[in-house]
PDB file of N, CA, C and O in Angstrom:
ATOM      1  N   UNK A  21      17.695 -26.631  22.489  1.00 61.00           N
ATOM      2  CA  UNK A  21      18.997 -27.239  22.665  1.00 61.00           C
ATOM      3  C   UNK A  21      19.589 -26.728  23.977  1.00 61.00           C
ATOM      4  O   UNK A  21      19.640 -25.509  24.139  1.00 61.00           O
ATOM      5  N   UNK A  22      20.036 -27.540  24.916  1.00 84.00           N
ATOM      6  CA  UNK A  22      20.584 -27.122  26.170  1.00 84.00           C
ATOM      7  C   UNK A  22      21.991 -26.576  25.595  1.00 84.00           C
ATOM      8  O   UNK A  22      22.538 -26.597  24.493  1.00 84.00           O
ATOM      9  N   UNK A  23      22.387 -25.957  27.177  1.00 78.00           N
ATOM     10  CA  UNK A  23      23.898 -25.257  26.625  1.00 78.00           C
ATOM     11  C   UNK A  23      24.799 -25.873  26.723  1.00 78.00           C
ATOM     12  O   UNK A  23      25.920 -25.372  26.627  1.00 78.00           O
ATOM     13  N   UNK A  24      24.502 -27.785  27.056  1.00 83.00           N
ATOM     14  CA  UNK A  24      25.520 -28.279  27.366  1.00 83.00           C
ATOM     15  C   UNK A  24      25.884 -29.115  26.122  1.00 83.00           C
ATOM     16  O   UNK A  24      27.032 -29.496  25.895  1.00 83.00           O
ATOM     17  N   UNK A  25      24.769 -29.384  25.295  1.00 88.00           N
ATOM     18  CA  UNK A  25      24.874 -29.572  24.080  1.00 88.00           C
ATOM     19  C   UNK A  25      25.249 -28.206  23.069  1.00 88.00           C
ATOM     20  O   UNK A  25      26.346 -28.333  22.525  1.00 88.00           O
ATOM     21  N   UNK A  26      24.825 -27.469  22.875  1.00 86.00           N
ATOM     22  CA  UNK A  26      25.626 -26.326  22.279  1.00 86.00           C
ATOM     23  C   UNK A  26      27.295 -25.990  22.643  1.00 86.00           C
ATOM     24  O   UNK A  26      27.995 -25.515  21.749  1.00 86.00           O
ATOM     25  N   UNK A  27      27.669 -26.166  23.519  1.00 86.00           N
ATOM     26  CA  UNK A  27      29.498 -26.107  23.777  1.00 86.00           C
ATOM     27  C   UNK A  27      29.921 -27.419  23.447  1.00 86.00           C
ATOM     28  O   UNK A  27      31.105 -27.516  23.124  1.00 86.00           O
ATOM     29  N   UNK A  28      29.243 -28.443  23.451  1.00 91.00           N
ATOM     30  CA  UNK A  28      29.338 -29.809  23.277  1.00 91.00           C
ATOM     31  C   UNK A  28      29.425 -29.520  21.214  1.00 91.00           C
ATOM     32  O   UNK A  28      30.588 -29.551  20.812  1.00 91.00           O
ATOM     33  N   UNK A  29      28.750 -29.368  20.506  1.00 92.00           N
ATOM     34  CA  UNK A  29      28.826 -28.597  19.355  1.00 92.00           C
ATOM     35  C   UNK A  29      29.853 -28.105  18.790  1.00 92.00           C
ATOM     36  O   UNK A  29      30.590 -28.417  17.854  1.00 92.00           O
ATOM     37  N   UNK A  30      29.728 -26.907  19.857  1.00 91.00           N
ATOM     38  CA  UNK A  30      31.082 -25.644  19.445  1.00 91.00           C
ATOM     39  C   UNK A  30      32.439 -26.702  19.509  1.00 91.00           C
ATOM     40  O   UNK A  30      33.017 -27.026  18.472  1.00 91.00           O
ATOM     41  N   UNK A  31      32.786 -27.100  20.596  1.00 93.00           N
ATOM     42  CA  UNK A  31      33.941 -27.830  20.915  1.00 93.00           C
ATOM     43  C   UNK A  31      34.239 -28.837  19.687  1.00 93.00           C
ATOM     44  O   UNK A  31      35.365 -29.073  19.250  1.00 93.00           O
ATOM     45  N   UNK A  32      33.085 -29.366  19.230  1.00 95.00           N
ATOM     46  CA  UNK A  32      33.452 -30.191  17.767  1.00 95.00           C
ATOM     47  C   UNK A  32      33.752 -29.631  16.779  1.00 95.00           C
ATOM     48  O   UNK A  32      34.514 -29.982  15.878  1.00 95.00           O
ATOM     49  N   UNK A  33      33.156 -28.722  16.909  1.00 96.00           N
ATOM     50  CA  UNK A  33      33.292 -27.726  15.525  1.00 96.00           C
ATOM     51  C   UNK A  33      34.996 -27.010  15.797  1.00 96.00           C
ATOM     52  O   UNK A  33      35.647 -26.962  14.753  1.00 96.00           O
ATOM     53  N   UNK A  34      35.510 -26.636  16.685  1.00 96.00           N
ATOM     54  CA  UNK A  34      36.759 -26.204  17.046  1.00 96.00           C
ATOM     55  C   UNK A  34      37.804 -27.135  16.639  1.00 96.00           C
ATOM     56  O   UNK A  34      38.781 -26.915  15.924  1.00 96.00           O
ATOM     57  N   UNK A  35      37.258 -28.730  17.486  1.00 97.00           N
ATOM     58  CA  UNK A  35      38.358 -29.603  16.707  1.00 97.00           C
ATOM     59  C   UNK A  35      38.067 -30.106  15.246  1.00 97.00           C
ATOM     60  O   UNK A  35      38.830 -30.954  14.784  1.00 97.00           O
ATOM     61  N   UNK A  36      37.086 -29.676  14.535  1.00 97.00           N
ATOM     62  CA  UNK A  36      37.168 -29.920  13.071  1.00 97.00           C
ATOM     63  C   UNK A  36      37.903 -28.848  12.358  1.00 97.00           C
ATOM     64  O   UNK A  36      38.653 -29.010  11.395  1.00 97.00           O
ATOM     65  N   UNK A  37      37.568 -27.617  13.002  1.00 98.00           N
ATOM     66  CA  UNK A  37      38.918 -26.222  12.266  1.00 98.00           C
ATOM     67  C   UNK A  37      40.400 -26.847  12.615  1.00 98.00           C
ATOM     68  O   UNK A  37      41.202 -27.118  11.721  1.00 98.00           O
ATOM     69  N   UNK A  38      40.659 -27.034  13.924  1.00 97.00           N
ATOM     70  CA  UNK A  38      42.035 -27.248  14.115  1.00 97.00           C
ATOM     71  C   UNK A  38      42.342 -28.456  12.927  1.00 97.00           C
ATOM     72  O   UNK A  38      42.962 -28.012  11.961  1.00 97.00           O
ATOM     73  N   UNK A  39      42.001 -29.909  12.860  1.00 98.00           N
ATOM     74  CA  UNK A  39      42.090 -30.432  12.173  1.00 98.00           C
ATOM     75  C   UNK A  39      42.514 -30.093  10.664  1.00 98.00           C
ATOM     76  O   UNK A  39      43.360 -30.622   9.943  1.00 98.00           O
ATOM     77  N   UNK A  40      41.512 -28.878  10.407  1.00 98.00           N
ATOM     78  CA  UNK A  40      41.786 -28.568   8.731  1.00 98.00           C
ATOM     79  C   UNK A  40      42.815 -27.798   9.566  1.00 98.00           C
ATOM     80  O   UNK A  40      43.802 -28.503   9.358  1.00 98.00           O
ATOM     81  N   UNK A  41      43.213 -26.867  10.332  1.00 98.00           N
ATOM     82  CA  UNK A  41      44.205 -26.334  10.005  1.00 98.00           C
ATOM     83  C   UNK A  41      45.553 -27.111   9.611  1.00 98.00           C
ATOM     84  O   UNK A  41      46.396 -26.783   8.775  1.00 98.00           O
ATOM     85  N   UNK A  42      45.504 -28.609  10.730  1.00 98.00           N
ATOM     86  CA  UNK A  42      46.957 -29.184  10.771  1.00 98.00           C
ATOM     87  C   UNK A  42      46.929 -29.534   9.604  1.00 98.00           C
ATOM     88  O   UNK A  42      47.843 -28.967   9.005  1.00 98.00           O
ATOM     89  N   UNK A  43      46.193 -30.357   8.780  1.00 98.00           N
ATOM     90  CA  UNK A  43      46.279 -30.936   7.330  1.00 98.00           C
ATOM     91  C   UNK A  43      46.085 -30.161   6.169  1.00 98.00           C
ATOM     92  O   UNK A  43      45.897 -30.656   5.057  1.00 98.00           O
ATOM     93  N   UNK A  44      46.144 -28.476   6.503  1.00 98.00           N
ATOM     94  CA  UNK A  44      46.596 -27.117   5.102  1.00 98.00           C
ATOM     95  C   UNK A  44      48.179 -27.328   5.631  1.00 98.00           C
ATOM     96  O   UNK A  44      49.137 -27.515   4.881  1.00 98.00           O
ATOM     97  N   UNK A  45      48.231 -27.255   7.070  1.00 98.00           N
ATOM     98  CA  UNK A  45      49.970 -26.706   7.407  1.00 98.00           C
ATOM     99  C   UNK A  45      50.585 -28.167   6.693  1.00 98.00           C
ATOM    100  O   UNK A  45      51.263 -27.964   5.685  1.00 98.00           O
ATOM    101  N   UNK A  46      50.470 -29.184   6.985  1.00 98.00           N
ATOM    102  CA  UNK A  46      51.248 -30.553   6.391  1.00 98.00           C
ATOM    103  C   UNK A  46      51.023 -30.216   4.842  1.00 98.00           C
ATOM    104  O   UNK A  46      52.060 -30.239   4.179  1.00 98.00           O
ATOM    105  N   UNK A  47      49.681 -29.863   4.058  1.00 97.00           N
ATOM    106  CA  UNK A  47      49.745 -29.834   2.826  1.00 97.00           C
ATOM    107  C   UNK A  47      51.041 -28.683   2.386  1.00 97.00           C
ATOM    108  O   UNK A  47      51.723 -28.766   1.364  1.00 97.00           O
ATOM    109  N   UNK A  48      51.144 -27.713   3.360  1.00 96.00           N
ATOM    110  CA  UNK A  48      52.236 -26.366   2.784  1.00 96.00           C
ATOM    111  C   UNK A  48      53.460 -26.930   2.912  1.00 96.00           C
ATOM    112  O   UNK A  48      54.219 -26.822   1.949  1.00 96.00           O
ATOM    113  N   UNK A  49      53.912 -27.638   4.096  1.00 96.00           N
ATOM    114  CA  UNK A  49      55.233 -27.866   4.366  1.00 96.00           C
ATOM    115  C   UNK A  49      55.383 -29.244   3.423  1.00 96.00           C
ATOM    116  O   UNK A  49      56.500 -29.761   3.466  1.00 96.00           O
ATOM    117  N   UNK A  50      54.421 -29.869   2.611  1.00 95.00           N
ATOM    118  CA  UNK A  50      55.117 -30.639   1.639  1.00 95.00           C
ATOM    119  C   UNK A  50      55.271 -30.125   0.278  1.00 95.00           C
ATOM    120  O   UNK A  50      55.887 -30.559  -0.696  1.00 95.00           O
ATOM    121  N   UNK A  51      54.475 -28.979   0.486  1.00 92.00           N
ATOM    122  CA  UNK A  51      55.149 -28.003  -1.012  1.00 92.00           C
ATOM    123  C   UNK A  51      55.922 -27.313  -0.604  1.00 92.00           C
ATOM    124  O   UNK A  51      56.854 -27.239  -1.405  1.00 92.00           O
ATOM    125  N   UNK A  52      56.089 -26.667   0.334  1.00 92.00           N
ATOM    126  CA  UNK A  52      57.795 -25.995   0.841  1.00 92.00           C
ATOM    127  C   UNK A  52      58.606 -27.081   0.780  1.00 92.00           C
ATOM    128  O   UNK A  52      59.473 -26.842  -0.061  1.00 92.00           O
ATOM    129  N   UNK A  53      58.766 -28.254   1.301  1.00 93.00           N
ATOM    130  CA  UNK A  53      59.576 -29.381   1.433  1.00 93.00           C
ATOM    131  C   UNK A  53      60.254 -29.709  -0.184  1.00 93.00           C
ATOM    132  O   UNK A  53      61.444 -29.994  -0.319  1.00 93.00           O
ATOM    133  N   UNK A  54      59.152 -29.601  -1.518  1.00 90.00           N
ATOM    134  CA  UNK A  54      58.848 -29.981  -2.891  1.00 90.00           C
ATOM    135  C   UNK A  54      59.895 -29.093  -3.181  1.00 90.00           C
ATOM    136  O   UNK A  54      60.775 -29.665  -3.824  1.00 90.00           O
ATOM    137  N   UNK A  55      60.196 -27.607  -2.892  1.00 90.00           N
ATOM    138  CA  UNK A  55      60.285 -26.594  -3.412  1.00 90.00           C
ATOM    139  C   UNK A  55      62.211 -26.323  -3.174  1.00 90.00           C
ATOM    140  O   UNK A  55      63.046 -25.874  -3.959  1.00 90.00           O
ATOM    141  N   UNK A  56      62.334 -26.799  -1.843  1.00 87.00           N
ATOM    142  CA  UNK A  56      63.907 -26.233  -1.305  1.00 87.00           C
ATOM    143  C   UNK A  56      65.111 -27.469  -1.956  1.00 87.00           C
ATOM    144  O   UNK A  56      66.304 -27.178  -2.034  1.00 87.00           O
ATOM    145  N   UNK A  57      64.531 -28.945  -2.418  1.00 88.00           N
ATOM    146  CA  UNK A  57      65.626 -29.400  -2.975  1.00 88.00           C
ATOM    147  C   UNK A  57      65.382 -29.285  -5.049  1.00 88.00           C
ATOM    148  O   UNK A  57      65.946 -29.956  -5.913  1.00 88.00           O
ATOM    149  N   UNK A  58      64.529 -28.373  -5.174  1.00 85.00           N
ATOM    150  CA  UNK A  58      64.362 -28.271  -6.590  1.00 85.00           C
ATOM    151  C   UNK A  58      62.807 -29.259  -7.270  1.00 85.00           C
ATOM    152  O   UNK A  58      62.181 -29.238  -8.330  1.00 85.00           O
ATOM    153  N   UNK A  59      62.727 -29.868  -6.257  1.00 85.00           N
ATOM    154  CA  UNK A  59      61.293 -31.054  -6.681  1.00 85.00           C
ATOM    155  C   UNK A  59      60.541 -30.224  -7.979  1.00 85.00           C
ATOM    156  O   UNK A  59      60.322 -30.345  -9.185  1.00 85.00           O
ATOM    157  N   UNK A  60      60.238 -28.987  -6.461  1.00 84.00           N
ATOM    158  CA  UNK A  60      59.293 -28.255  -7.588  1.00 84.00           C
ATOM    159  C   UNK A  60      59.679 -26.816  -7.438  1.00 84.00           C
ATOM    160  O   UNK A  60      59.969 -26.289  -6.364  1.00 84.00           O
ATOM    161  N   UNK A  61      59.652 -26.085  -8.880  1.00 84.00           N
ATOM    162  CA  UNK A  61      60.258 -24.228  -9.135  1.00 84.00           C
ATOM    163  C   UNK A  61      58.856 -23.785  -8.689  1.00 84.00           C
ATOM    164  O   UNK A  61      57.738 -24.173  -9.029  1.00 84.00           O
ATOM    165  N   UNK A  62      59.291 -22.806  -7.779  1.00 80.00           N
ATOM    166  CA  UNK A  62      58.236 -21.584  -7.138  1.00 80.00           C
ATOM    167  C   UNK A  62      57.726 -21.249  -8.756  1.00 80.00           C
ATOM    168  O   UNK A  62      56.555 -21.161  -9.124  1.00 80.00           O
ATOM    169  N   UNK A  63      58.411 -21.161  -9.229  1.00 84.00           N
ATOM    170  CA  UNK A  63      57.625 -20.462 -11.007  1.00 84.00           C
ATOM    171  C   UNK A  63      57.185 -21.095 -11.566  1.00 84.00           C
ATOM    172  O   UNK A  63      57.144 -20.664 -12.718  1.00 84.00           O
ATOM    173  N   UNK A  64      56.498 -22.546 -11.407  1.00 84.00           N
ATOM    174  CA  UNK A  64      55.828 -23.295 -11.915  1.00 84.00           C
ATOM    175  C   UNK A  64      54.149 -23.172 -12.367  1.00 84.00           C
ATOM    176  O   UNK A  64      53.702 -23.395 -11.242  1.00 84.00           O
ATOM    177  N   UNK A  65      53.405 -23.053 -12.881  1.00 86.00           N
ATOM    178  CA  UNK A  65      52.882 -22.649 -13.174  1.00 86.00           C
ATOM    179  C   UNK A  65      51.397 -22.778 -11.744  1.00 86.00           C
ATOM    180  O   UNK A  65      51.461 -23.949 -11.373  1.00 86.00           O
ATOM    181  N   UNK A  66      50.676 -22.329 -11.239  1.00 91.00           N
ATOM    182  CA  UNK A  66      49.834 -22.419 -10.155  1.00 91.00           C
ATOM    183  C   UNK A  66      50.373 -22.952  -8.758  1.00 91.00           C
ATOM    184  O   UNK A  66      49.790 -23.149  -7.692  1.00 91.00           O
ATOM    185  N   UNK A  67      51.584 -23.100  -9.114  1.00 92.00           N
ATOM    186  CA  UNK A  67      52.485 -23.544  -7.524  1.00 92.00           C
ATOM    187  C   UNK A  67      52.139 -21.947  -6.879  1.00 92.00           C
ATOM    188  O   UNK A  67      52.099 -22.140  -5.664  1.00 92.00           O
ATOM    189  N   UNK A  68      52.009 -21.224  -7.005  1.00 90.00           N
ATOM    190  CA  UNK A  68      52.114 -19.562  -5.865  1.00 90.00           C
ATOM    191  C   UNK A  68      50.688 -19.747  -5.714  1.00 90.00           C
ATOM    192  O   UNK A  68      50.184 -19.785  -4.591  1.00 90.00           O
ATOM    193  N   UNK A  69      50.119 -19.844  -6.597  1.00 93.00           N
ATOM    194  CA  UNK A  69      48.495 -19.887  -6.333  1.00 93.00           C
ATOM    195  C   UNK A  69      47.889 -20.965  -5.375  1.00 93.00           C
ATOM    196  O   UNK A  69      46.891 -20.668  -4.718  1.00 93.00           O
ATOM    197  N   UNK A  70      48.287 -21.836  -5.303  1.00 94.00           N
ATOM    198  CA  UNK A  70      48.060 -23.202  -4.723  1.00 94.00           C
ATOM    199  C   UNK A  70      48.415 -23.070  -3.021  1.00 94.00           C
ATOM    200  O   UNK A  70      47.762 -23.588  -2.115  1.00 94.00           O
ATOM    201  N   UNK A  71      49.830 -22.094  -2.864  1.00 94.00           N
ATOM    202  CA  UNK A  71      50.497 -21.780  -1.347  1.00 94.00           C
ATOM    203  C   UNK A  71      49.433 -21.086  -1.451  1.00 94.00           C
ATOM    204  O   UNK A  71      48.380 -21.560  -1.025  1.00 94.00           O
ATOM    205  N   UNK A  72      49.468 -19.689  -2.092  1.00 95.00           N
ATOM    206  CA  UNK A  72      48.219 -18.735  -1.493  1.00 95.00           C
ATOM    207  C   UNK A  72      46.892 -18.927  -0.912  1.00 95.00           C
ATOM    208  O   UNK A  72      46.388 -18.318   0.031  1.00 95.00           O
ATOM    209  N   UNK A  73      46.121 -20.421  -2.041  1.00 97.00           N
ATOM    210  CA  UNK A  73      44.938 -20.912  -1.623  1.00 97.00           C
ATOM    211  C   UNK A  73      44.903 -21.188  -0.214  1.00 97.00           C
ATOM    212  O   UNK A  73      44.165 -20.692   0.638  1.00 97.00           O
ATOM    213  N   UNK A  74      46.243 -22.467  -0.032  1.00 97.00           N
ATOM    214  CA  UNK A  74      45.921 -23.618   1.229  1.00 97.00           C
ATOM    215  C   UNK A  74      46.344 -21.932   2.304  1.00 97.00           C
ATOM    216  O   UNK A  74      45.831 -22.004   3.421  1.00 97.00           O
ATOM    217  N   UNK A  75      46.822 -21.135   2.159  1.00 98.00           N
ATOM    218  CA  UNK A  75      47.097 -20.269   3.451  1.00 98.00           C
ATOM    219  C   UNK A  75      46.263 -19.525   3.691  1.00 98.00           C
ATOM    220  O   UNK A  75      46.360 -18.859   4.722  1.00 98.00           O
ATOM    221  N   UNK A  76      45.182 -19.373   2.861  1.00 98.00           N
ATOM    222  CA  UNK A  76      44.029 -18.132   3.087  1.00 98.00           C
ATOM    223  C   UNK A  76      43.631 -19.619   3.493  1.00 98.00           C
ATOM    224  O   UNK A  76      43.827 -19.716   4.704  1.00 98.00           O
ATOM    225  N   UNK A  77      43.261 -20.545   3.091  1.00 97.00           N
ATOM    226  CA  UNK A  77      42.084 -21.979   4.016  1.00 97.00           C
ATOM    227  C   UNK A  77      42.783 -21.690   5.811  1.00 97.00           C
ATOM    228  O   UNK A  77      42.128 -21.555   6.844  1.00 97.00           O
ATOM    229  N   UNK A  78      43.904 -21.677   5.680  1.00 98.00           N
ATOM    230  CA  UNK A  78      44.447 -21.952   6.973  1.00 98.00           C
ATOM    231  C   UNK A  78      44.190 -20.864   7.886  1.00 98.00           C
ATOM    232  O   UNK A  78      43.881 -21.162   9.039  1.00 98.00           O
ATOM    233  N   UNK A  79      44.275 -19.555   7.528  1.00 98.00           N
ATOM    234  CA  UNK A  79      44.164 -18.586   8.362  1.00 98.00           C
ATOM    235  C   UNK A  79      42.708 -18.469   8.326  1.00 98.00           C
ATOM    236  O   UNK A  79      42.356 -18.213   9.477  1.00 98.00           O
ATOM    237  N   UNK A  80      41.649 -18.538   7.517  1.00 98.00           N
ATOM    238  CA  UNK A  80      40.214 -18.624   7.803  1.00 98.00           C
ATOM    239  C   UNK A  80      39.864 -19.475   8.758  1.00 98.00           C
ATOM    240  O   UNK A  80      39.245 -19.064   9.740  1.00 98.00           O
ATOM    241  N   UNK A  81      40.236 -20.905   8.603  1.00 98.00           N
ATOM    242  CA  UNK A  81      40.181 -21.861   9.584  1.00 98.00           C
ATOM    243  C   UNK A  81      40.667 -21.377  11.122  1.00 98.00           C
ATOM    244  O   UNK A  81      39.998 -21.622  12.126  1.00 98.00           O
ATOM    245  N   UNK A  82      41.326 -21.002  11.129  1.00 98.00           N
ATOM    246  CA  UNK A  82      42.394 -20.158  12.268  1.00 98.00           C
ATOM    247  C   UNK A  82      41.479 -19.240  12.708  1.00 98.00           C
ATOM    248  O   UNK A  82      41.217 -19.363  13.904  1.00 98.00           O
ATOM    249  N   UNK A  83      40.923 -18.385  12.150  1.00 98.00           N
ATOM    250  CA  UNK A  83      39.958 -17.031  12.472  1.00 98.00           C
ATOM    251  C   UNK A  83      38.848 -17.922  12.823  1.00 98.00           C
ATOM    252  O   UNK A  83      38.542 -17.952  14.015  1.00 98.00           O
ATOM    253  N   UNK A  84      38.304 -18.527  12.145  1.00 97.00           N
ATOM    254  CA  UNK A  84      36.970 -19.096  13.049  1.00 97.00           C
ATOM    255  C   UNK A  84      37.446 -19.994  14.077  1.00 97.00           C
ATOM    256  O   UNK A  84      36.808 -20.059  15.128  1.00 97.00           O
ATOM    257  N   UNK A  85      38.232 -20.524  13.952  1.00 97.00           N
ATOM    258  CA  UNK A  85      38.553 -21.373  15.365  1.00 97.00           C
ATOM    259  C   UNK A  85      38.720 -20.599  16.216  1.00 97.00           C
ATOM    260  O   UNK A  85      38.323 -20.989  17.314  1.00 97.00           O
ATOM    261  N   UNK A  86      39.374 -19.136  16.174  1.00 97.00           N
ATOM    262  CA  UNK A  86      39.414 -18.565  17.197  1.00 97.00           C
ATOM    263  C   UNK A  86      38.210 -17.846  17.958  1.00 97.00           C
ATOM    264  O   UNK A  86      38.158 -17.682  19.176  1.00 97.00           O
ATOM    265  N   UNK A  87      37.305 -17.468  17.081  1.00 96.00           N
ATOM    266  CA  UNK A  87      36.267 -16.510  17.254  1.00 96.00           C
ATOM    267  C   UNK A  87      35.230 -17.809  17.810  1.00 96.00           C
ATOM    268  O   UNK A  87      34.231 -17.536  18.475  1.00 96.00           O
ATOM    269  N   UNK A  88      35.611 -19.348  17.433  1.00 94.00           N
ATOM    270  CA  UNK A  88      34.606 -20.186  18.115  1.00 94.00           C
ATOM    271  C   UNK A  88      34.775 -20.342  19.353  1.00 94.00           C
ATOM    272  O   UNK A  88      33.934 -20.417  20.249  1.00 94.00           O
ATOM    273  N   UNK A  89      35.847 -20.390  19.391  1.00 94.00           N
ATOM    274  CA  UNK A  89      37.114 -20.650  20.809  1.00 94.00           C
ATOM    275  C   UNK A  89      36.322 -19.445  22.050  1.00 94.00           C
ATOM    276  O   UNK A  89      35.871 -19.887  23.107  1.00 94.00           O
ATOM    277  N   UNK A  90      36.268 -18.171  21.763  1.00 94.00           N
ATOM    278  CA  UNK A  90      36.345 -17.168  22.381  1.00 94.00           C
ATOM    279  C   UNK A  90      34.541 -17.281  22.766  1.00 94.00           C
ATOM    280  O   UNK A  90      34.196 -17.219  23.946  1.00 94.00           O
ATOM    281  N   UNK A  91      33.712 -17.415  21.880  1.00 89.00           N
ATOM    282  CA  UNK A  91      32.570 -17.628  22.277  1.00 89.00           C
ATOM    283  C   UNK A  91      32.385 -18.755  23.331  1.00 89.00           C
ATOM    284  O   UNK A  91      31.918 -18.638  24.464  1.00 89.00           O
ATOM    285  N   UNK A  92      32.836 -19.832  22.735  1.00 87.00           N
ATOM    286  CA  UNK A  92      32.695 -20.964  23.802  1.00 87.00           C
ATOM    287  C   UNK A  92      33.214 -20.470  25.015  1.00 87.00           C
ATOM    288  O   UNK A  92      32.518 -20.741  25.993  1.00 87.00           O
ATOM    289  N   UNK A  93      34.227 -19.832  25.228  1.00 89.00           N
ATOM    290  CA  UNK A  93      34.858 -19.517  26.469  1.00 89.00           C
ATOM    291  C   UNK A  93      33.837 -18.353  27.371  1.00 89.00           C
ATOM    292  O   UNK A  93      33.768 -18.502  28.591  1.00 89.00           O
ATOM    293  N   UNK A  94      33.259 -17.498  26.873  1.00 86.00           N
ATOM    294  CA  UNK A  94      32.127 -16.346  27.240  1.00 86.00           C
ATOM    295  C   UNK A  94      31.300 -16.984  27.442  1.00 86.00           C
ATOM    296  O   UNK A  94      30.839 -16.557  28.501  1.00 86.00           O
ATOM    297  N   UNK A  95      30.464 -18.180  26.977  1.00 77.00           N
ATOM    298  CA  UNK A  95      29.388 -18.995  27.462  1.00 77.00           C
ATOM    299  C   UNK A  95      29.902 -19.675  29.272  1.00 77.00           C
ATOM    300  O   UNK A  95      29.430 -19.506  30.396  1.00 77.00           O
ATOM    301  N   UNK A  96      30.890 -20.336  28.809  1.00 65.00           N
ATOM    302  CA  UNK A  96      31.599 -20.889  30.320  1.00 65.00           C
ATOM    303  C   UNK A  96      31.789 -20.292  31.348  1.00 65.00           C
ATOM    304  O   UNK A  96      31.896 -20.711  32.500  1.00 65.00           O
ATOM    305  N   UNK A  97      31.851 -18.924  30.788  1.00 62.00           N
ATOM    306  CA  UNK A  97      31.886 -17.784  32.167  1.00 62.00           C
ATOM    307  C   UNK A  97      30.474 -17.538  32.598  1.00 62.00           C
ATOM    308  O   UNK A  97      30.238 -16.780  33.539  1.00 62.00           O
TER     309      UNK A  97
END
């Protein structure tokens, strides 16, 4: 595999993390959104579990995007 196809790769793979990241953050801010006019009680039953899930997806997503990010960028140099 050339290296122009391998950053060609990475770079997809970067905008498929960012992607999941924007659509965990839209999934949170419509359960924060659910949450501040009463929609839905923080004490509901798996509502804390559910924020906790999509935010560990988001910050994993986040960590490898970054660590893909940073490789791709060390190849370019």
């Amino acid at each position: 595999m050339t290296v122009a196809r391998s950053a060609q790769r990475a770079a997809e793979h970067i905008a498929e993390l960012n992607k999941r990241i924007t659509e965990t953050d839209q999934r949170l801010n419509r359960l924060y959104d659910a949450i501040e006019p009463g929609v839905a009680v923080l004490d509901a039953p798996g509502l804390k579990e559910s924020i906790a899930g999509l935010k560990a997806i988001r910050d994993q997503a986040t960590a490898d995007a970054e660590r893909a990010q940073a490789a791709l960028d060390s190849v370019g140099n």
